[in-house]
Coordinates of C-alpha atoms in Angstrom, one line a residue:
Chain G
M1 CA -78.2 -90.5 -71.3
I2 CA -82.4 -91.3 -71.5
G3 CA -83.3 -94.9 -70.8
C4 CA -86.9 -95.4 -69.8
L5 CA -89.7 -93.3 -70.8
N6 CA -91.0 -94.1 -66.6
H7 CA -94.1 -92.0 -67.3
V8 CA -95.8 -88.3 -69.0
A9 CA -97.6 -87.2 -66.8
I10 CA -101.0 -85.3 -66.9
A11 CA -103.1 -82.2 -65.1
V12 CA -105.9 -82.8 -64.2
P13 CA -108.4 -79.8 -62.1
D14 CA -110.3 -83.4 -60.5
L15 CA -108.7 -86.4 -59.1
T16 CA -111.7 -88.5 -58.8
R17 CA -112.7 -87.5 -62.3
G18 CA -109.2 -88.4 -63.7
I19 CA -109.1 -91.1 -62.5
A20 CA -113.3 -92.0 -63.5
F21 CA -111.8 -91.5 -67.5
Y22 CA -109.1 -94.3 -67.8
R23 CA -110.9 -96.6 -65.6
D24 CA -114.1 -96.7 -67.0
I25 CA -113.7 -95.3 -70.3
L26 CA -110.8 -96.3 -71.5
G27 CA -110.2 -99.9 -69.7
A28 CA -106.9 -99.4 -67.0
T29 CA -105.9 -99.5 -64.5
V30 CA -105.4 -97.3 -62.0
S31 CA -103.7 -97.1 -58.8
G32 CA -105.2 -94.9 -55.5
V33 CA -103.8 -91.6 -54.6
Q34 CA -101.1 -90.5 -53.3
P35 CA -100.5 -87.3 -51.4
L36 CA -96.5 -85.8 -52.3
P37 CA -98.0 -82.7 -50.6
E38 CA -93.9 -81.7 -50.3
H39 CA -94.8 -81.4 -54.6
G40 CA -97.8 -79.3 -53.1
V41 CA -99.2 -82.3 -55.5
S42 CA -101.7 -85.5 -55.7
V43 CA -100.5 -88.3 -57.9
A44 CA -102.4 -91.8 -59.5
F45 CA -100.9 -93.7 -61.7
V46 CA -102.6 -95.4 -65.1
L47 CA -100.6 -98.2 -65.3
L48 CA -100.5 -99.3 -68.8
D49 CA -98.4 -102.9 -69.9
N50 CA -95.1 -100.8 -70.9
S51 CA -95.0 -97.5 -68.9
R52 CA -97.0 -95.0 -66.6
I53 CA -98.9 -91.9 -67.3
E54 CA -99.3 -90.0 -64.0
L55 CA -102.5 -88.4 -63.3
V56 CA -101.8 -85.3 -60.7
T57 CA -103.5 -82.8 -59.0
P58 CA -103.0 -79.7 -57.3
L59 CA -102.5 -79.4 -53.4
G60 CA -102.5 -76.8 -50.5
E61 CA -101.8 -73.4 -51.3
A62 CA -98.4 -73.3 -53.2
S63 CA -99.1 -76.0 -55.3
P64 CA -96.7 -76.2 -59.0
L65 CA -99.4 -76.8 -60.7
A66 CA -101.4 -74.0 -59.6
D67 CA -100.6 -72.3 -63.2
F68 CA -100.3 -74.4 -65.4
L69 CA -104.4 -75.4 -64.3
L70 CA -105.6 -71.1 -64.4
R71 CA -103.6 -71.6 -68.4
Q72 CA -105.7 -74.4 -69.6
P73 CA -108.1 -75.2 -67.5
T74 CA -109.7 -78.4 -68.1
G75 CA -105.9 -80.2 -67.7
G76 CA -103.8 -81.4 -70.0
L77 CA -99.7 -82.5 -70.8
H78 CA -97.7 -81.8 -68.5
H79 CA -94.1 -83.6 -68.6
V80 CA -92.5 -86.6 -69.3
C81 CA -90.2 -88.2 -67.1
Y82 CA -87.3 -91.2 -68.9
E83 CA -85.1 -92.7 -66.5
V84 CA -80.9 -92.5 -66.7
D85 CA -79.4 -94.9 -65.3
D86 CA -77.0 -92.2 -62.6
L87 CA -78.7 -89.0 -62.3
D88 CA -75.2 -87.6 -60.6
A89 CA -73.8 -88.3 -63.6
A90 CA -76.2 -86.8 -66.3
L91 CA -76.6 -84.3 -64.9
V92 CA -72.9 -83.0 -64.9
Q93 CA -73.7 -83.9 -69.2
L94 CA -76.6 -82.0 -68.6
V95 CA -75.2 -78.2 -67.5
E96 CA -72.4 -78.8 -69.5
R97 CA -74.6 -78.6 -72.6
G98 CA -76.3 -75.7 -71.1
I99 CA -79.0 -77.5 -70.1
R100 CA -80.5 -75.7 -67.3
I101 CA -82.1 -77.7 -64.3
L102 CA -84.8 -76.3 -62.0
G103 CA -84.9 -75.0 -58.4
D104 CA -82.0 -75.4 -56.8
G105 CA -80.4 -77.5 -60.1
R106 CA -80.3 -80.3 -57.5
P107 CA -82.1 -83.7 -57.0
K108 CA -85.7 -83.9 -55.0
T109 CA -87.3 -87.4 -53.9
G110 CA -89.7 -87.9 -56.6
A111 CA -93.1 -89.8 -56.2
H112 CA -91.5 -93.4 -56.5
G113 CA -89.0 -92.6 -53.8
L114 CA -85.9 -92.7 -56.3
P115 CA -83.9 -88.7 -56.8
V116 CA -85.6 -86.9 -60.0
V117 CA -84.7 -82.5 -60.8
F118 CA -86.4 -81.0 -63.4
L119 CA -85.0 -79.5 -66.6
H120 CA -86.2 -75.7 -68.0
P121 CA -88.7 -76.3 -70.4
K122 CA -86.6 -73.0 -72.2
D123 CA -83.9 -75.7 -72.8
C124 CA -86.2 -78.2 -74.3
G125 CA -88.1 -77.0 -77.3
G126 CA -91.0 -76.1 -74.7
T127 CA -91.2 -79.0 -72.8
L128 CA -91.0 -80.1 -69.5
I129 CA -88.7 -82.7 -68.8
E130 CA -88.1 -85.2 -65.4
I131 CA -85.1 -86.5 -65.2
E132 CA -85.5 -90.0 -62.8
E133 CA -82.4 -92.1 -61.3
R134 CA -84.2 -95.5 -62.8
A135 CA -84.3 -98.3 -59.9
R136 CA -82.2 -101.2 -59.2
P137 CA -83.2 -104.5 -58.3
A138 CA -82.0 -105.4 -55.4
A139 CA -78.9 -107.7 -56.5
E140 CA -77.2 -104.2 -57.8
V141 CA -77.2 -102.1 -54.9
Chain B
M1 CA -109.1 -101.9 -73.1
I2 CA -105.5 -99.7 -73.9
G3 CA -102.5 -101.5 -73.7
C4 CA -99.1 -100.6 -74.1
L5 CA -98.1 -97.1 -74.5
N6 CA -97.4 -96.3 -79.1
H7 CA -96.0 -92.9 -78.3
V8 CA -95.7 -89.4 -77.1
A9 CA -96.1 -87.3 -79.6
I10 CA -93.7 -83.6 -78.6
A11 CA -94.8 -80.8 -81.5
V12 CA -91.7 -79.4 -83.0
P13 CA -90.8 -76.3 -85.6
D14 CA -87.3 -76.8 -86.7
L15 CA -87.3 -81.0 -87.1
T16 CA -83.3 -80.9 -86.8
R17 CA -82.9 -78.7 -84.1
G18 CA -86.2 -81.3 -82.2
I19 CA -83.9 -84.7 -83.4
A20 CA -80.3 -83.1 -82.2
F21 CA -81.8 -82.1 -79.3
Y22 CA -82.5 -86.1 -78.1
R23 CA -79.4 -87.4 -80.0
D24 CA -77.0 -84.7 -79.1
I25 CA -78.5 -83.7 -75.5
L26 CA -80.4 -86.7 -74.5
G27 CA -77.5 -88.9 -75.7
A28 CA -81.0 -90.9 -77.5
T29 CA -80.9 -93.1 -80.6
V30 CA -83.4 -91.3 -83.2
S31 CA -84.6 -93.0 -86.1
G32 CA -84.9 -91.3 -90.0
V33 CA -87.3 -88.8 -91.0
Q34 CA -89.6 -89.5 -92.4
P35 CA -92.6 -87.0 -94.2
L36 CA -96.2 -88.0 -93.8
P37 CA -98.0 -85.5 -97.1
E38 CA -101.7 -87.1 -96.4
H39 CA -101.8 -86.6 -92.9
G40 CA -99.7 -82.4 -93.4
V41 CA -96.8 -83.8 -91.1
S42 CA -93.7 -84.7 -90.7
V43 CA -92.1 -87.2 -87.8
A44 CA -88.4 -89.2 -86.5
F45 CA -89.0 -91.7 -83.8
V46 CA -87.3 -91.0 -80.7
L47 CA -86.5 -94.8 -79.7
L48 CA -86.6 -95.1 -75.8
D49 CA -86.0 -98.7 -74.5
N50 CA -89.9 -99.4 -73.1
S51 CA -91.1 -96.4 -75.2
R52 CA -91.3 -93.8 -78.1
I53 CA -91.1 -90.7 -78.5
E54 CA -92.9 -88.5 -82.0
L55 CA -91.0 -85.6 -82.9
V56 CA -94.0 -83.8 -85.5
T57 CA -93.6 -80.8 -87.0
P58 CA -96.2 -79.4 -90.1
L59 CA -95.6 -80.2 -93.7
G60 CA -97.6 -78.5 -96.6
E61 CA -99.5 -75.6 -96.5
A62 CA -102.4 -76.9 -94.1
S63 CA -100.5 -78.5 -91.9
P64 CA -103.0 -79.9 -88.3
L65 CA -99.8 -78.8 -87.1
A66 CA -100.4 -75.2 -87.4
D67 CA -102.9 -73.6 -85.5
F68 CA -100.2 -76.4 -82.5
L69 CA -97.2 -73.4 -83.2
L70 CA -98.0 -70.7 -83.6
R71 CA -100.4 -71.3 -80.1
Q72 CA -97.3 -72.1 -79.1
P73 CA -94.5 -71.4 -81.8
T74 CA -91.3 -73.3 -79.3
G75 CA -93.6 -77.0 -79.6
G76 CA -94.2 -78.9 -77.4
L77 CA -96.2 -82.2 -76.2
H78 CA -99.4 -82.9 -78.4
H79 CA -100.4 -86.0 -77.3
V80 CA -99.8 -89.6 -76.5
C81 CA -101.2 -92.8 -78.8
Y82 CA -102.2 -96.3 -76.6
E83 CA -102.5 -98.9 -78.5
V84 CA -105.9 -101.2 -78.4
D85 CA -105.9 -105.4 -79.4
D86 CA -109.2 -104.5 -82.1
L87 CA -109.2 -100.7 -82.9
D88 CA -112.8 -101.4 -84.6
A89 CA -114.1 -102.5 -81.8
A90 CA -113.2 -99.7 -79.6
L91 CA -114.1 -97.6 -81.7
V92 CA -118.1 -98.7 -81.0
Q93 CA -117.1 -99.0 -76.9
L94 CA -115.7 -95.7 -76.4
V95 CA -118.9 -93.7 -78.7
E96 CA -121.4 -95.3 -76.5
R97 CA -119.4 -93.7 -73.4
G98 CA -120.4 -90.5 -75.7
I99 CA -116.0 -89.8 -76.6
R100 CA -116.6 -88.1 -80.2
I101 CA -113.8 -89.0 -82.8
L102 CA -112.3 -87.0 -84.6
G103 CA -112.9 -85.8 -88.4
D104 CA -114.7 -88.1 -90.3
G105 CA -114.6 -91.3 -87.2
R106 CA -113.0 -93.3 -89.6
P107 CA -109.6 -95.5 -88.6
K108 CA -106.9 -94.0 -91.1
T109 CA -103.6 -95.0 -92.1
G110 CA -101.2 -94.3 -89.4
A111 CA -97.5 -93.6 -89.5
H112 CA -96.9 -96.8 -89.0
G113 CA -99.4 -98.8 -91.5
L114 CA -101.7 -99.2 -89.0
P115 CA -105.9 -98.0 -88.3
V116 CA -105.9 -94.9 -86.7
V117 CA -108.3 -92.2 -84.5
F118 CA -108.4 -90.0 -82.4
L119 CA -110.9 -88.8 -80.1
H120 CA -111.8 -85.3 -79.4
P121 CA -109.5 -83.5 -76.2
K122 CA -112.9 -82.0 -74.5
D123 CA -113.8 -85.0 -74.3
C124 CA -110.6 -86.7 -73.2
G125 CA -109.7 -83.5 -70.0
G126 CA -107.4 -81.8 -72.3
T127 CA -106.1 -84.2 -73.7
L128 CA -105.4 -85.3 -76.9
I129 CA -105.5 -88.8 -78.3
E130 CA -104.8 -91.2 -80.3
I131 CA -105.9 -94.9 -80.8
E132 CA -103.7 -97.8 -82.9
E133 CA -104.3 -101.3 -83.0
R134 CA -102.3 -102.8 -81.9
A135 CA -99.6 -104.2 -84.8
R136 CA -100.2 -108.4 -84.8
P137 CA -97.2 -110.9 -84.6
A138 CA -97.4 -112.9 -88.2
A139 CA -98.2 -116.6 -86.3
E140 CA -100.9 -114.1 -85.1
V141 CA -103.3 -112.5 -88.0

């Protein structure tokens, strides 16, 4: 079912400092900041040769990251995102296998404009897992 | 400096259950179990199309994972590992930039038989980061 590791998300209390660490200390290329008010976060992507790190920080009053940063004020590893070919088909299989989907159980549009869901960490060994539908080249659509 | 995301490590209290989750629920290919007594852990790798997940569980009495699993008994995201071309050169740069190296500061041999170090999470925004020297094809050596 899962194919590529789309990204690893790292929560940061200060996005400017997080970007500076990856750019100036680890020497990576980092994208510009992308505010996602509908998700209550701002993100920037560290572009690695085979995948990406999503640096993510709260945006607005009711951010889903607020609790995480209260527990871990320095920030840290937040979730991993795996790609699937067909999100609707994957959801049917995951629910049949006893995995709970967070929220109303229906896909939302993620940071890359593609459908995503989050799986319940208690059903996934304590790891918050995002599942994203793989981007398809125009020739495949 | 950093190139590929070599792996994301997920600590699990029970490696058999961790392997079953990735194989049977998420439909991924998982390698056999590899005991690493010199590191106090056993590992298995979830083979993704572009990277790997390292499932890691304590081995022996004095495992470096014991404290993590006491704090988070379900398991969860533990560290990320980035590749560099030349670990010795990277270490000089990292230390110059104020990053502390865990242990005695010298590379050890990691799960893939290559030199690795771990960086101090307090210098890396709360994330435990492993740096591994990139495997070189025979033609490059």
